[in-house]
Coordinates of C-alpha atoms in Angstrom, one line a residue:
M12 CA 0.0 0.1 0.3
L13 CA 2.8 2.7 1.3
L14 CA 4.7 1.9 -2.6
E15 CA 1.5 2.3 -4.5
L16 CA 1.1 5.9 -2.8
A17 CA 4.4 6.6 -3.3
L18 CA 4.1 5.9 -6.4
T19 CA 1.1 7.9 -7.0
F20 CA 3.2 11.0 -6.3
V21 CA 6.3 10.4 -8.4
V22 CA 6.3 13.2 -10.9
V23 CA 8.7 14.8 -12.8
T24 CA 10.9 16.9 -10.8
A25 CA 11.6 19.7 -13.3
A26 CA 9.6 22.4 -13.8
V27 CA 6.0 22.9 -13.2
D28 CA 4.0 25.8 -15.1
A29 CA 2.2 27.3 -13.0
A30 CA 0.1 29.9 -14.5
G31 CA -3.8 29.4 -14.3
E32 CA -3.7 26.5 -10.9
N33 CA -6.0 29.2 -9.3
A34 CA -8.2 29.4 -11.6
R35 CA -11.1 26.9 -9.8
E36 CA -10.4 29.2 -6.6
F37 CA -10.9 32.7 -8.7
R38 CA -14.2 31.1 -9.7
S39 CA -15.4 30.6 -6.4
I40 CA -13.9 34.4 -6.0
C41 CA -16.3 35.8 -8.6
V42 CA -19.5 33.9 -7.2
F43 CA -19.2 35.0 -3.7
Y44 CA -18.4 38.8 -5.9
Q45 CA -21.6 38.6 -8.0
L46 CA -23.7 37.8 -5.2
L47 CA -22.8 40.1 -2.7
T48 CA -22.9 43.3 -5.0
Q49 CA -26.6 42.7 -5.5
A50 CA -29.3 44.8 -4.5
I51 CA -30.5 43.4 -1.3
P52 CA -33.4 41.7 -1.9
E53 CA -36.6 44.3 -1.9
H54 CA -40.0 43.1 -0.8
K55 CA -43.5 44.1 -2.5
A56 CA -47.3 43.4 -1.7
V57 CA -48.3 41.0 -3.4
S58 CA -52.3 41.1 -5.0
G59 CA -54.3 39.8 -7.3
G60 CA -54.9 35.8 -8.2
A61 CA -52.2 33.6 -8.6
A62 CA -52.3 33.8 -12.8
N63 CA -52.5 37.4 -12.9
P64 CA -50.0 38.8 -9.5
T65 CA -49.8 42.5 -8.8
Q66 CA -46.9 43.6 -7.1
E67 CA -46.8 47.1 -5.4
D68 CA -44.7 48.9 -2.6
P69 CA -46.0 47.9 0.8
T70 CA -46.4 51.1 2.5
K71 CA -48.1 52.5 -0.6
K72 CA -50.6 50.0 -0.4
V73 CA -51.2 50.4 3.7
D74 CA -52.0 54.1 2.4
E75 CA -54.2 53.4 -0.3
I76 CA -56.0 50.8 2.0
V77 CA -56.7 53.7 5.0
R78 CA -57.0 56.2 2.3
H79 CA -60.5 54.6 1.2
I80 CA -61.4 53.6 4.7
I81 CA -61.4 57.2 5.5
K82 CA -63.8 57.9 2.9
L83 CA -65.8 55.1 3.7
N84 CA -66.1 56.5 6.7
L85 CA -66.6 60.2 4.9
T86 CA -69.9 58.5 4.5
T87 CA -71.0 58.8 8.1
V88 CA -69.6 61.3 9.6
Q89 CA -71.0 63.6 11.8
S90 CA -72.0 67.0 11.4
E91 CA -69.6 68.9 13.1
I92 CA -66.9 67.1 11.6
A93 CA -68.9 68.1 8.1
A94 CA -68.8 71.4 8.8
I95 CA -64.8 71.6 9.5
L96 CA -64.5 69.6 5.9
A97 CA -66.8 71.9 3.8
D98 CA -65.1 74.7 5.2
N99 CA -63.4 76.8 3.1
T100 CA -62.3 79.5 4.4
P101 CA -59.1 80.1 6.3
E102 CA -60.3 78.6 8.8
G103 CA -60.7 75.4 7.9
T104 CA -57.5 75.0 7.3
Y105 CA -54.9 72.4 8.6
E106 CA -53.3 75.1 10.3
K107 CA -56.5 76.7 11.8
V108 CA -57.7 73.1 12.4
K109 CA -54.6 72.3 14.1
E110 CA -55.1 75.3 16.6
N111 CA -58.9 75.0 17.6
A112 CA -59.0 73.0 20.5
T113 CA -62.7 72.0 20.0
K114 CA -61.5 70.5 16.0
K115 CA -58.4 69.5 16.4
G116 CA -59.3 66.0 18.4
Y117 CA -61.0 64.8 15.4
F118 CA -58.0 65.2 13.0
D119 CA -55.1 64.1 15.8
R120 CA -53.4 61.2 13.8
L121 CA -53.3 63.1 10.5
E122 CA -50.6 64.8 8.7
K123 CA -51.6 67.9 6.5
A124 CA -51.8 66.6 3.0
E125 CA -54.1 63.7 4.2
F126 CA -56.2 66.1 6.0
E127 CA -55.8 68.0 2.7
T128 CA -56.9 64.7 1.0
M129 CA -59.8 64.2 3.8
K130 CA -61.5 67.4 2.1
A131 CA -61.2 66.7 -1.2
D132 CA -62.6 63.3 -1.0
F133 CA -65.3 64.9 0.8
K134 CA -66.4 67.3 -1.6
E135 CA -66.0 65.0 -3.8
I136 CA -68.3 62.5 -2.3
A137 CA -70.5 65.1 -1.5
T138 CA -71.0 66.9 -5.4
E139 CA -68.7 66.6 -7.6
E140 CA -69.3 64.4 -11.0
S141 CA -66.2 62.2 -10.4
G142 CA -68.2 60.7 -7.4
K143 CA -71.1 60.0 -9.0
E144 CA -70.2 56.3 -9.2
F145 CA -68.9 56.3 -5.6
R146 CA -72.0 57.8 -4.7
T147 CA -73.9 55.0 -6.6
K148 CA -72.5 52.0 -5.7
Y149 CA -73.2 53.1 -2.0
G150 CA -76.9 54.3 -2.2
L151 CA -75.4 57.9 -0.8
P152 CA -76.1 60.3 0.9
L153 CA -77.3 57.9 3.7
S154 CA -80.7 58.4 6.1
K155 CA -79.7 59.8 9.0
E156 CA -80.7 56.6 10.4
Q157 CA -78.7 54.7 8.6
K158 CA -75.6 57.0 10.0
A159 CA -76.4 56.8 13.5
S160 CA -76.4 52.9 12.7
L161 CA -73.1 53.1 11.0
Q162 CA -71.1 55.9 12.5
K163 CA -69.8 53.5 15.9
A164 CA -68.7 50.8 14.0
F165 CA -67.2 53.1 11.3
A166 CA -65.2 55.0 14.0
H167 CA -64.0 51.9 15.5
L168 CA -62.8 50.7 12.2
T169 CA -61.5 53.5 11.1
K170 CA -59.5 53.7 14.3
R171 CA -58.5 50.2 13.8
A172 CA -57.1 51.0 10.5
L173 CA -55.1 53.4 11.5
D174 CA -53.5 51.6 14.2
I175 CA -52.4 49.2 11.9
R176 CA -50.5 51.7 9.5
D177 CA -49.0 52.8 12.5
E178 CA -47.8 49.1 13.2
H179 CA -46.7 48.6 9.8
K180 CA -44.8 52.1 9.2
N181 CA -42.6 49.8 12.7
I182 CA -42.5 47.1 10.7
M183 CA -41.2 48.7 7.5
E184 CA -38.5 50.1 10.3
R185 CA -37.6 47.5 10.6
L186 CA -37.1 45.6 7.3
D187 CA -35.2 48.3 6.2
K188 CA -32.5 48.1 9.3
V189 CA -31.9 44.4 8.5
R190 CA -31.7 45.1 4.5
K191 CA -29.0 47.9 5.5
E192 CA -27.5 45.4 8.0
A193 CA -27.3 43.0 5.1
R194 CA -25.6 45.0 2.8
K195 CA -22.6 46.5 5.6
E196 CA -22.6 42.4 6.0
A197 CA -22.0 42.3 2.6
L198 CA -19.3 45.1 2.3
T199 CA -17.2 43.4 5.1
A200 CA -17.5 40.3 3.8
L201 CA -15.9 41.7 0.5
Y202 CA -13.6 44.5 1.5
G203 CA -13.2 44.1 5.2
A204 CA -14.8 46.1 8.7
E205 CA -13.0 49.2 8.2
Y206 CA -14.8 50.3 4.9
A207 CA -17.9 48.7 5.5
N208 CA -18.5 51.1 8.7
S209 CA -16.5 54.3 6.6
I210 CA -19.8 54.0 4.4
G211 CA -22.2 55.4 6.8
A212 CA -26.0 54.7 7.7
D213 CA -27.3 55.2 4.2
N214 CA -25.8 52.0 2.2
K215 CA -28.3 52.0 -0.5
P216 CA -29.4 48.6 0.1
S217 CA -31.8 48.9 -3.0
D218 CA -29.3 49.7 -5.3
P219 CA -26.5 46.8 -6.8
W220 CA -22.9 48.3 -5.3
Q221 CA -21.0 49.4 -8.0
N222 CA -17.9 51.1 -5.8
F223 CA -14.6 49.9 -4.9
P224 CA -11.9 50.8 -1.8
D225 CA -9.7 53.2 -3.1
N226 CA -6.0 53.1 -2.1
N227 CA -6.3 54.3 1.3
N228 CA -9.1 51.8 2.6
F229 CA -8.2 48.7 0.7
P230 CA -7.7 45.7 3.1
W231 CA -3.7 45.3 2.5
A232 CA -1.1 45.8 4.8
D233 CA 1.1 48.6 2.3
T234 CA 4.1 47.9 3.5
D235 CA 4.1 43.9 3.8
G236 CA 4.9 41.7 1.0
R237 CA 2.3 39.3 -0.3
D238 CA 3.9 35.9 1.5
T239 CA 3.4 38.1 4.8
I240 CA -0.3 38.6 4.6
C241 CA -1.2 35.3 2.7
Q242 CA 1.3 32.8 3.9
K243 CA -0.8 31.8 7.1
P244 CA -3.2 34.0 8.3
D245 CA -3.9 34.2 12.2
G246 CA -6.5 36.4 13.0
T247 CA -4.1 39.4 13.2
A248 CA -4.8 42.8 11.5
A249 CA -3.9 43.4 7.5
K250 CA -3.1 39.4 7.5
A251 CA -5.5 37.1 5.0
G252 CA -9.1 35.7 5.9
Q253 CA -10.1 39.3 6.4
A254 CA -11.7 40.3 2.7
I255 CA -12.8 38.2 -0.1
A256 CA -11.1 41.0 -2.3
Q257 CA -7.8 40.4 0.2
D258 CA -7.5 36.8 -0.8
A259 CA -8.1 37.4 -3.9
V260 CA -4.8 39.2 -4.6
C261 CA -3.6 36.4 -2.2
L262 CA -4.4 34.0 -5.0
C263 CA -2.8 35.8 -8.0
V264 CA 0.4 37.5 -7.0
G265 CA 3.6 36.2 -6.3
A266 CA 5.8 37.8 -3.5
Q267 CA 9.4 37.5 -5.5
A268 CA 10.4 39.3 -8.5
S269 CA 10.1 36.1 -10.6
S270 CA 7.1 34.2 -9.1
N271 CA 4.8 33.2 -11.7
V272 CA 0.9 34.4 -12.0
Y273 CA -1.1 31.5 -10.8
C274 CA -5.0 32.9 -11.3
K275 CA -5.6 32.8 -15.3
D276 CA -3.4 32.3 -18.3
P277 CA -3.0 35.0 -19.6
R278 CA -2.2 36.6 -16.5
L279 CA -4.5 39.2 -14.4
G280 CA -3.7 42.2 -13.1
T281 CA -1.3 45.0 -13.8
N282 CA 1.2 44.2 -11.0
D283 CA 2.3 40.3 -11.3
Q284 CA 4.2 40.6 -7.7
I285 CA 4.0 42.3 -4.5
A286 CA 7.0 42.1 -2.1
A287 CA 7.7 43.7 0.8
G288 CA 7.8 47.5 0.6
S289 CA 5.7 51.0 0.4
G290 CA 3.3 51.0 -2.4
G291 CA 1.5 47.4 -1.5
R292 CA -2.2 48.4 -1.1
A293 CA -2.3 50.8 -4.1
K294 CA -1.0 47.7 -6.2
A295 CA -3.5 45.4 -4.7
A296 CA -6.4 47.8 -5.2
A297 CA -5.5 48.2 -8.6
N298 CA -5.4 44.8 -9.0
W299 CA -9.0 43.8 -7.6
K300 CA -10.8 46.3 -9.9
E301 CA -9.4 44.2 -12.9
Y302 CA -10.1 40.9 -11.6
A303 CA -13.5 42.7 -10.9
K304 CA -14.3 43.0 -14.2
E305 CA -12.5 39.4 -15.3
C306 CA -15.6 38.5 -12.8
N307 CA -17.9 39.9 -15.0
T308 CA -17.3 37.0 -17.8
V309 CA -16.1 34.0 -15.6
V310 CA -19.2 34.9 -13.5
P311 CA -21.6 36.7 -15.3
P312 CA -23.9 39.3 -13.8
G313 CA -27.3 37.4 -13.3
T314 CA -25.8 33.6 -13.5
V315 CA -26.7 33.6 -9.5
Q316 CA -29.2 35.2 -7.7
L317 CA -28.9 37.0 -4.0
T318 CA -30.5 34.2 -1.7
P319 CA -29.9 32.6 1.7
T320 CA -29.5 29.5 -0.3
A321 CA -27.0 30.6 -2.8
L322 CA -24.7 32.3 0.0
Q323 CA -25.1 29.0 1.7
E324 CA -24.2 27.0 -1.5
A325 CA -20.9 29.1 -2.3
I326 CA -19.5 28.6 1.4
S327 CA -20.0 24.8 1.2
A328 CA -18.3 25.2 -2.3
F329 CA -15.0 27.1 -0.9
Y330 CA -15.0 24.7 2.1
N331 CA -14.7 21.4 -0.1
Q332 CA -12.4 23.5 -2.5
L333 CA -9.4 23.4 0.6
G334 CA -6.6 21.5 0.0
K335 CA -7.7 20.2 -2.8
N336 CA -5.1 22.2 -5.7
A337 CA -1.7 19.8 -4.5
V338 CA 0.8 18.7 -6.6
A339 CA 4.2 16.4 -5.9
T340 CA 7.8 17.8 -6.5
G341 CA 8.9 14.7 -5.6
S342 CA 8.2 11.1 -3.9
A343 CA 5.2 11.0 -1.6
P344 CA 5.8 12.6 2.1
N345 CA 7.2 10.2 4.4
S346 CA 7.4 12.0 7.7
A347 CA 4.8 14.1 9.4
T348 CA 6.4 16.8 8.7
G349 CA 5.5 16.6 5.1
S350 CA 2.2 15.0 6.1
L351 CA -1.1 15.5 3.7
H352 CA -3.2 16.5 6.7
K353 CA -1.1 19.8 6.6
G354 CA -2.6 20.5 3.4
S355 CA -6.4 20.2 4.5
A356 CA -6.8 23.8 5.4
I357 CA -5.1 25.3 2.3
F358 CA -6.9 27.3 -0.2
G359 CA -5.0 27.2 -3.8
Y360 CA -2.4 26.0 -5.5
Y361 CA 0.7 24.4 -3.4
A362 CA 3.3 22.2 -3.9
Y363 CA 4.4 18.7 -1.7
D364 CA 7.6 16.5 -1.3
T365 CA 8.7 14.2 1.3
A366 CA 10.6 16.6 3.7
A367 CA 9.0 20.2 3.2
N368 CA 5.7 21.3 5.0
P369 CA 3.6 23.8 2.5
E370 CA 3.8 27.2 3.4
C371 CA 1.9 29.0 1.1
A372 CA 4.6 31.2 -0.2
T373 CA 5.2 31.8 -3.6
P374 CA 8.1 29.9 -5.4
S375 CA 11.1 32.3 -6.9
P376 CA 12.0 30.4 -9.8
A377 CA 9.4 31.3 -12.9
S378 CA 7.1 28.9 -14.0
T379 CA 8.2 26.7 -11.6
A380 CA 6.2 24.6 -8.4
A381 CA 8.8 24.5 -5.6
Q382 CA 9.3 22.1 -2.7
G383 CA 6.8 23.4 0.0
K384 CA 5.8 26.6 -1.6
G385 CA 2.7 27.5 -3.3
A386 CA -0.4 30.7 -4.2
C387 CA -2.2 29.6 -1.5
I388 CA -4.1 30.7 1.9
D389 CA -3.5 27.9 5.1
Y390 CA -6.7 28.9 7.0
V391 CA -5.4 26.6 9.7
S392 CA -4.9 28.8 12.2
L393 CA -8.3 30.4 11.5
L394 CA -10.1 27.5 11.5
A395 CA -8.9 26.8 14.9
K396 CA -10.5 29.4 16.4
K397 CA -14.1 30.2 17.1
A398 CA -14.3 33.4 14.9
G399 CA -13.1 31.5 12.2
I400 CA -11.9 32.6 8.8
L401 CA -13.9 36.8 9.7
W402 CA -15.5 37.3 5.4
V403 CA -16.8 33.7 5.5
T404 CA -18.8 34.8 8.7
A405 CA -19.6 38.1 7.7
V406 CA -21.1 36.4 4.3
R407 CA -23.4 33.8 6.8
A408 CA -24.4 37.1 8.3
V409 CA -25.2 38.1 5.4
S410 CA -27.5 35.4 4.9
D411 CA -29.4 35.6 8.5
K412 CA -30.2 39.0 7.5
L413 CA -31.7 38.0 4.5
L414 CA -33.8 34.9 6.2
G415 CA -34.8 38.1 9.2
A416 CA -35.8 40.7 6.2
D417 CA -38.3 37.3 4.8
K418 CA -39.8 37.2 8.2
I419 CA -40.3 40.4 8.8
A420 CA -41.7 41.1 5.3
R421 CA -44.4 38.3 6.0
E422 CA -45.1 40.3 9.1
S423 CA -45.9 43.1 6.3
Q424 CA -47.8 40.9 4.1
M425 CA -50.2 39.2 6.9
T426 CA -50.8 43.6 8.4
I427 CA -51.7 44.0 4.8
A428 CA -54.5 41.5 5.2
K429 CA -55.3 43.1 7.9
A430 CA -56.1 46.8 6.5
Q431 CA -57.6 45.2 3.4
Q432 CA -60.2 43.1 5.5
L433 CA -61.2 46.0 7.5
Q434 CA -61.6 48.1 4.1
N435 CA -63.9 45.0 3.3
Q436 CA -66.0 44.9 6.3
M437 CA -66.5 48.9 5.8
E438 CA -67.5 48.4 2.2
A439 CA -70.1 45.4 3.2
L440 CA -71.4 47.0 5.9
L441 CA -72.1 50.8 3.8
L442 CA -73.4 48.6 1.2
M443 CA -76.0 46.2 3.4
G444 CA -77.5 49.6 4.9
F445 CA -80.9 48.9 2.3
L446 CA -81.4 46.2 5.2
Q447 CA -81.6 48.9 8.4
K448 CA -84.5 50.8 6.7
S449 CA -87.4 50.9 8.7
A450 CA -90.5 49.3 7.4
G451 CA -92.5 52.2 8.2
A452 CA -90.1 54.2 6.0
A453 CA -92.2 55.3 3.0
T454 CA -89.7 56.4 0.8
T455 CA -85.8 56.2 -0.6
P456 CA -83.2 58.6 0.7
V457 CA -82.6 61.2 -1.8
T458 CA -79.4 60.8 -3.6
V459 CA -77.5 63.9 -4.6
D460 CA -78.2 63.8 -8.2
E461 CA -81.7 63.2 -7.7
Q462 CA -81.9 66.7 -5.8
N463 CA -79.5 68.4 -8.2
K464 CA -81.6 67.2 -10.9
C465 CA -84.7 68.8 -9.3
A466 CA -83.0 71.5 -8.2
K467 CA -82.4 73.1 -12.1
F468 CA -86.5 73.4 -12.2
N469 CA -86.9 76.1 -9.0
G470 CA -89.0 79.0 -10.2
N471 CA -90.9 76.7 -12.6
E472 CA -93.6 74.9 -11.4
T473 CA -94.6 73.2 -15.0
T474 CA -91.2 72.0 -15.8
C475 CA -90.7 70.5 -12.4
T476 CA -93.8 68.8 -12.0
N477 CA -93.1 67.3 -15.6
N478 CA -90.0 65.6 -14.6
D479 CA -92.0 64.2 -12.0
C480 CA -90.3 66.4 -9.0
S481 CA -92.3 68.4 -6.7
Y482 CA -92.8 72.4 -6.6
D483 CA -92.8 74.0 -3.1
K484 CA -94.8 77.4 -4.4
T485 CA -94.1 79.2 -1.4
K486 CA -90.5 79.1 -1.7
K487 CA -90.2 78.3 -5.2
E488 CA -88.3 75.4 -5.0
C489 CA -88.5 72.2 -6.8
K490 CA -87.7 69.2 -4.8
H491 CA -87.6 65.3 -5.7
K492 CA -91.0 63.6 -4.1
S493 CA -89.2 61.1 -2.5
G494 CA -88.1 64.1 -0.2
T495 CA -91.6 65.3 0.5
E496 CA -93.5 62.0 1.0
N497 CA -91.7 61.0 4.4
T498 CA -94.1 62.7 6.5
A499 CA -96.8 59.9 6.0
A500 CA -94.1 57.6 7.9
G501 CA -95.0 58.8 10.8
A502 CA -98.8 58.3 10.3
A503 CA -98.0 54.9 9.7
A504 CA -98.1 53.6 13.6
T505 CA -102.0 54.5 13.8
T506 CA -103.0 53.4 9.9
G507 CA -100.4 50.6 9.7
C508 CA -100.4 47.4 12.2
A509 CA -100.7 49.0 15.0
G510 CA -104.5 50.5 14.1
H511 CA -105.8 46.9 14.0
K512 CA -106.9 46.7 17.5
D513 CA -108.7 42.9 17.2
K514 CA -106.6 39.5 15.9
T515 CA -109.1 38.9 13.3
A516 CA -108.5 42.2 11.7
C517 CA -104.7 42.4 12.5
E518 CA -104.4 38.8 10.6
N519 CA -106.4 39.7 7.7
D520 CA -103.8 42.6 6.5
K521 CA -102.3 41.1 3.9
T522 CA -100.5 42.1 0.6
G523 CA -101.5 39.2 -1.9
D524 CA -100.7 35.8 -0.3
K525 CA -98.1 37.7 1.7
Q526 CA -99.1 38.9 5.6
N527 CA -98.7 42.4 6.6
C528 CA -99.4 42.0 10.5
A529 CA -99.1 39.3 13.1
F530 CA -100.9 39.6 16.6
I531 CA -97.8 38.6 18.6
K532 CA -95.7 39.7 21.3
G533 CA -93.0 42.0 20.7
K534 CA -89.1 41.4 19.7
H535 CA -86.1 42.5 18.9
G536 CA -86.5 45.8 20.7
Q537 CA -90.1 46.6 20.3
D538 CA -92.1 48.1 22.8
D539 CA -94.6 46.3 25.2
K540 CA -92.5 43.2 24.3
E541 CA -94.8 40.5 27.0
K542 CA -98.0 42.3 25.3
E543 CA -99.8 40.6 22.6
K544 CA -100.7 43.6 20.2
C545 CA -100.8 43.8 16.2
R546 CA -97.5 43.9 15.2
N547 CA -95.7 44.2 11.4
V548 CA -94.1 41.3 10.3
I549 CA -92.2 42.7 7.4
C550 CA -90.1 44.9 10.1
L551 CA -89.2 42.0 11.9
L552 CA -88.1 40.0 8.8
N553 CA -86.4 43.1 8.0
K554 CA -84.1 43.1 11.2
N555 CA -83.6 38.9 11.4
K556 CA -82.1 39.3 7.7
I557 CA -79.8 41.8 9.6
L558 CA -78.7 39.3 12.6
I559 CA -78.6 37.1 9.3
F560 CA -76.3 39.3 7.6
V561 CA -73.8 40.0 10.1
S562 CA -73.9 35.9 11.2
L563 CA -73.0 35.3 7.9
F564 CA -70.1 38.0 8.5
D565 CA -69.2 37.2 11.8
F566 CA -68.8 33.2 10.2
F567 CA -66.5 34.9 7.0
F568 CA -64.5 37.3 9.4
K569 CA -63.6 35.4 12.3
D570 CA -61.2 37.4 13.5
S571 CA -63.3 40.5 13.7
K572 CA -64.8 41.5 17.1
I573 CA -66.3 44.9 16.2
L574 CA -69.0 42.4 13.2
K575 CA -69.3 40.1 16.4
N576 CA -70.6 42.8 18.5
F577 CA -72.5 44.4 15.5
A578 CA -75.8 44.5 16.6
K579 CA -75.4 46.4 19.5
F580 CA -74.7 49.2 17.3
I581 CA -78.1 48.3 14.9
K582 CA -81.2 50.3 15.7
F583 CA -83.7 48.0 15.9

C-alpha cells in the first residue's frame, strides 16, 4: 500500500507550469463577488390572483387602503366634522383646525397632506361628478338613521386602520434596518469591516454595489509583501482571511520578482508581484479592480441570485475546495512534516515533497512549483478559532439577515391583509345599509344626483312637475318627490298594523298572499314585549335579515371583534 501511494506521487521534478492553477478558486471568488454586490432583495405587497399577481410597494399599499377606509368613514361623519371639512375659508385650513382645541381632536392622527386629501374626498363624495360612481355604488347620501347605525362601527374600524398603519410603519422601519445591515455585512465580507464602517448609515441596499475601496482603505498592509500577508493568517489585522478581495490578491500574485501568475492564463492584474515595501496597497487595489472586471466574464451578472441558499451553497463549495489543489514535486511525504493532512485547510495551489511542509509562500523561480511552496492561503490557524475566517462569517451574517428580512416581510403581508379586511368589512356594512331601513319608511333616501336634477327647475312649476319632481309654491323650490313623502311615515303607527285592535282584522291585513301583520308579542327591541298586539311582520323579517347577515359576516370574518358585536350598533 505504501508503495502504491509513493508511486502515485512520483512526478518529474523539473519545472512545473504555474499559470492558471488557481482558476477554480478564482471562480469561487467571482461567485461571492457577484452575489454580494447585488441589490439586497426588496419585498413587495402581492395582490391579485395566482394567474395574474400584482406587486406594489407595501407602504403605498397600506396608505392606499387607509385612505379608502377614511373615505368610507366620511359617508357617516357627524355634522360638526362635516362642517369642518366643508369649510373653505381660512378657518378651515389644517393649521387653523390644529390650533382649535375643539376641532383638532377629530384630526389628531392625520398629517397635513392627509387632511387636505380628506377634504377633497369629502367634496367629491358630496357633489362632484367624479364621485357619482362612488355615490351610486354605496347608495349615498345615507339617511340619518343609516348614519346613526353605522357611525360607531365605522369610527372603530377607522381607528383600527390607523393603528394598523402605525404597526406597518414600524414593520417597514425594521425591514429597512435589517436590509441595511445585510448590505453592511456584504461589504464587510468583500472589503473588510473598516471599509464597511466608512460607508455610513445609508449604504443604499436597493442598489447594486459598484464602488471599490480606494488606495487608502483597500484591505492590504501597505509595506508587507504578499507572503507575509497571505501565507498563514492568524487573525491579526492586515493578514489574509479578513476580506474576499484581499484573499483574491493572495491567490493571483507572487512575492518574488520572478514569481509567476497563478489565477488565469493570460495573466490578470497590472501587478504580478507585491513584495515587501511601500506601495503594496495601491498595487493590490489596482489588481482587484481588474479581477472584478474579469469576474463579469467568468460568472456573468445574473448567473447567480442573492438568496440565503445561494450564499450557503457558495460557502460549502469554498470549504469543499480546501486542500484539493495540491501537486507533488517528488515522492510522497514520508514523515509528519510533509504529511498530507498539513494541507487540509489550504485554499489555492500548493506543492508537496518528502520533506517540506507546504507554507503557501510563492516560489522564486518562474514557472516552477518549488518544494513546500504555493500560491495559496493556509487557513488552519483561523479555523481553529471561534471567529473562523472573518469574511466567511460575514457571508453567513448576510444569509441570516436575508432570512430575517423575509420573516419581517411576511409580517408586512399579514398586516396589509388585516387592513384590507377592515376595508372589506366597511364596504359590506355600507352596502347592506338597505336592510336597516325601517319598514315604516315609505321612501328611499334621495341621492345627491336626484336632488340636483330637480333643483335645476327651481322657479318653474310646470317644468318641475313634468320631470317627476314636487314643487313648493311658497319657497318656489323644485324637490325630488321622495323628499316630500316622508311625512307619511309618522302616520304609519296609527294607520298600519298598530291601527288594528282585534286579532282577526290584524291577521287579515295582507298584500296578495303575504301577511303584513301578526298578533304577537314584541321582539327585537319592540315596545311592550310581553303584550300581544298587532305588529308589523315585514319589519321583523327585515331585522331578522340583518341578524342573519351579521352572522354570515361573523363566519367569514372570524377575527373581527367589531362584527361579533355589530348587533349592538344596529337600532331595531
